[in-house]
Amino acid sequence: DGGITQSPKYLFRKEGQNVTLSCEQNLNHDAMYWYRQDPGQGLRLIYYSQIVNDFQKGDIAEGYSVSREKKESFPLTVTSAQKNPTAFYLCASTHGRMDGYTFGSGTRLTVV
Amino acid sequence: SQKIEQNSEALNIQEGKTATLTCNYTNYSPAYLQWYRQDPGRGPVFLLLIRENEKEKRKERLKVTFDTTLKQSLFHITASQPADSATYLCALDNTGFQKLVFGTGTRLLVSP
C-alpha cells in the first residue's frame, strides 16, 4: 500500500545536538511538506518542496534545514539553532493543488 | 492579519445527532478549503475538499459548505457515532502557492 513513512516515532535530543527526521513516500507525489504541531497552535509550515532539488521556506524555517535529492525522500534536520524544538513533527505529500494531503504518522521530538 | 478560526472548545454531542463544526477565515482568498480528521498522536487524514465555486460537498455522512461572502465553512457529520470522536481541522490554500494553512482544530466528542 502507498503511503508516507516517518521515522523515528519518538526522538530525544540533547542540547546542542542536530537531529534528522526521516520522511519517505511511495505515492509518486511531487510536493512534500514539513509541519510542526504544538498544543493549541495548529500545524505550522516549516519547509516545502514542489520538485526534486528545490525547496522553499515556510513560516517557521529558522533552525531547520531540509534536502530533496530524491522524489521519495524529504528529510528534516532540526539544528541546535532551533531553541524550542520540542513538538510533534508531521510530513505530508500531495499529487497536486486540488488534492488532499497524505500525512505520515509523525515524529515526537523531545529535548532532554 | 490573516487568521483561520475554529472553535477551541470541544463539541460534545449525543450519538445519532448531527455535529456541526465551524471554520472562519480572515484576509485569505482561498481557491479551495479542506477538512481533515486527526486522532491523538496520529497524522491528519484528508476528508473533503470544496472549491470556491462550490456551495456544498457531500461524502457519505459528511457535508461541507463554503460561503466565500461570509468567509466561512461549515462541516457536518450526520448520524454521529462515538467513532467520529476526534479533532477536525480545516485548511485552506494560501493562494497560488500550493501550501495549506491550517486552523487549530475543534475536538468532537460523541457520547453513546
XYZ file of C-alpha atoms in Angstrom:
224
model
C 0.000 0.000 0.000
C 1.191 3.514 -0.787
C 1.836 5.960 1.979
C 4.263 8.117 3.909
C 6.636 6.684 6.469
C 8.124 8.870 9.155
C 10.836 7.675 11.481
C 11.565 7.517 14.275
C 8.238 7.771 16.075
C 9.923 9.222 19.168
C 13.203 11.131 19.260
C 15.125 12.653 22.125
C 17.627 15.430 21.544
C 20.244 16.774 23.865
C 21.016 20.461 23.978
C 23.330 21.468 21.123
C 22.651 18.407 19.012
C 21.415 18.262 15.442
C 18.881 15.544 14.717
C 17.377 14.370 11.441
C 13.803 13.220 10.956
C 13.120 10.874 8.080
C 10.194 11.112 5.661
C 9.742 8.666 2.774
C 6.769 8.354 0.406
C 5.913 5.827 -2.288
C 2.923 7.718 -3.676
C 4.850 9.282 -6.568
C 3.871 12.716 -5.276
C 5.882 15.726 -6.406
C 5.119 18.037 -3.478
C 6.220 17.333 0.087
C 5.850 19.342 3.275
C 7.038 19.521 6.875
C 4.728 20.874 9.558
C 5.218 21.350 13.250
C 2.306 20.908 15.667
C 2.252 22.378 19.154
C -0.684 22.131 21.557
C -3.279 24.787 20.803
C -1.384 26.195 17.820
C -2.376 24.010 14.931
C 0.034 22.975 12.191
C 2.708 25.446 11.150
C 4.642 25.062 7.904
C 8.420 24.646 8.220
C 9.590 23.821 4.687
C 8.058 22.550 1.472
C 9.300 21.181 -1.814
C 7.399 21.048 -5.083
C 10.061 19.273 -7.085
C 13.331 17.397 -6.613
C 16.342 19.588 -5.780
C 14.137 22.556 -4.920
C 12.548 23.611 -1.626
C 11.115 26.735 -0.046
C 10.982 28.120 3.477
C 7.676 28.062 5.235
C 6.517 30.273 8.073
C 8.888 28.951 10.756
C 12.029 27.768 8.915
C 14.598 29.226 11.305
C 16.653 26.492 12.980
C 15.635 23.833 10.449
C 17.105 22.552 7.203
C 15.915 20.124 4.529
C 17.088 18.397 1.375
C 15.227 16.896 -1.580
C 17.676 14.756 -3.506
C 15.106 12.097 -4.404
C 11.416 12.377 -5.176
C 10.604 9.852 -2.460
C 12.560 11.437 0.385
C 12.374 14.771 2.249
C 14.415 14.619 5.479
C 14.231 17.408 8.046
C 17.193 18.369 10.233
C 16.490 20.162 13.483
C 19.639 22.092 14.227
C 20.999 23.373 17.522
C 19.871 26.844 16.398
C 16.236 25.824 16.945
C 15.702 26.984 20.512
C 12.384 25.306 21.202
C 12.334 22.075 19.173
C 10.061 20.013 21.406
C 6.992 19.358 19.241
C 5.153 16.871 17.050
C 6.545 16.907 13.504
C 4.406 15.895 10.544
C 5.463 15.187 6.980
C 2.928 15.331 4.151
C 2.774 14.967 0.400
C 0.287 15.703 -2.337
C -0.160 14.992 -6.018
C -1.467 18.412 -6.956
C -3.017 21.662 -5.802
C -6.560 20.362 -5.796
C -5.733 17.134 -3.962
C -5.725 16.419 -0.275
C -2.526 15.905 1.633
C -1.392 12.499 2.800
C 0.290 12.729 6.175
C 2.743 10.462 7.908
C 2.185 9.259 11.458
C 4.508 11.885 12.893
C 7.681 12.121 14.977
C 7.524 13.393 18.532
C 10.749 15.217 19.355
C 11.683 15.985 22.942
C 14.671 17.938 24.219
C 16.303 16.333 27.254
C -3.637 39.888 9.824
C -4.528 36.522 8.336
C -6.418 34.149 10.594
C -8.217 30.832 10.436
C -10.507 30.341 13.416
C -12.072 27.158 14.679
C -13.881 26.800 17.969
C -11.237 25.842 20.504
C -13.806 24.434 22.914
C -14.707 20.796 22.472
C -18.075 19.998 20.956
C -19.988 17.362 22.918
C -22.962 15.693 21.263
C -25.013 12.543 21.642
C -24.786 9.621 19.292
C -27.193 9.924 16.391
C -27.235 13.722 16.373
C -25.696 15.960 13.718
C -22.398 17.607 14.607
C -21.656 20.996 13.052
C -18.178 22.480 13.160
C -17.288 25.984 12.008
C -14.243 27.391 10.244
C -13.953 31.162 9.752
C -11.124 32.903 7.969
C -9.874 36.466 7.643
C -7.757 38.093 4.929
C -7.484 34.997 2.770
C -8.933 34.427 -0.680
C -8.745 30.656 -0.921
C -9.465 28.809 -4.139
C -10.478 25.814 -2.026
C -10.823 24.634 1.531
C -10.143 21.212 3.012
C -11.201 19.312 6.115
C -9.105 16.744 7.968
C -9.630 14.397 10.876
C -6.860 13.907 13.443
C -6.772 11.295 16.184
C -4.462 11.737 19.213
C -0.826 11.080 18.371
C -1.580 10.490 14.679
C -1.240 12.475 11.487
C -4.302 14.194 9.988
C -6.395 12.273 7.485
C -7.923 14.074 4.495
C -11.726 14.040 4.387
C -13.098 16.538 1.882
C -12.099 19.371 -0.419
C -14.524 22.072 -1.544
C -13.754 24.657 -4.205
C -14.644 28.345 -4.040
C -17.321 27.942 -6.731
C -18.990 25.032 -4.897
C -21.588 25.747 -2.258
C -21.796 22.258 -0.832
C -19.988 18.905 -0.989
C -21.090 15.565 0.413
C -19.375 12.278 1.164
C -21.347 9.579 2.939
C -22.351 11.118 6.329
C -20.187 14.190 5.809
C -21.284 17.510 4.346
C -19.220 20.660 3.863
C -20.442 24.114 2.876
C -18.305 27.037 1.743
C -19.533 30.626 1.814
C -16.910 32.976 0.369
C -19.052 36.019 1.224
C -19.222 35.116 4.913
C -15.682 33.691 4.727
C -16.898 30.574 6.459
C -17.068 26.820 6.024
C -19.355 24.510 7.956
C -18.596 20.812 8.421
C -21.469 18.495 9.290
C -21.438 14.877 10.425
C -24.914 13.368 10.355
C -25.954 10.376 12.474
C -22.797 10.814 14.520
C -21.146 7.821 16.182
C -18.665 7.524 19.064
C -16.068 6.512 16.450
C -16.392 10.027 14.988
C -14.775 11.435 18.143
C -11.588 13.186 17.026
C -10.175 16.623 16.279
C -11.267 18.139 12.974
C -9.026 20.604 11.182
C -9.898 22.977 8.392
C -7.222 24.120 5.984
C -7.097 26.495 3.050
C -4.604 27.249 0.354
C -2.509 30.369 0.545
C -3.497 31.421 -2.934
C -1.243 30.183 -5.681
C 1.495 28.746 -3.535
C 0.291 25.158 -3.187
C 0.676 25.152 0.561
C -2.059 24.715 3.105
C -2.633 26.860 6.166
C -4.385 25.022 8.997
C -6.775 26.068 11.701
C -6.169 24.915 15.261
C -8.950 22.330 15.084
C -12.087 21.541 17.042
C -12.346 18.432 19.195
C -15.573 16.493 18.747
C -16.772 14.092 21.447
C -19.700 11.826 20.600
C -21.166 10.049 23.597
C -23.215 6.818 23.370
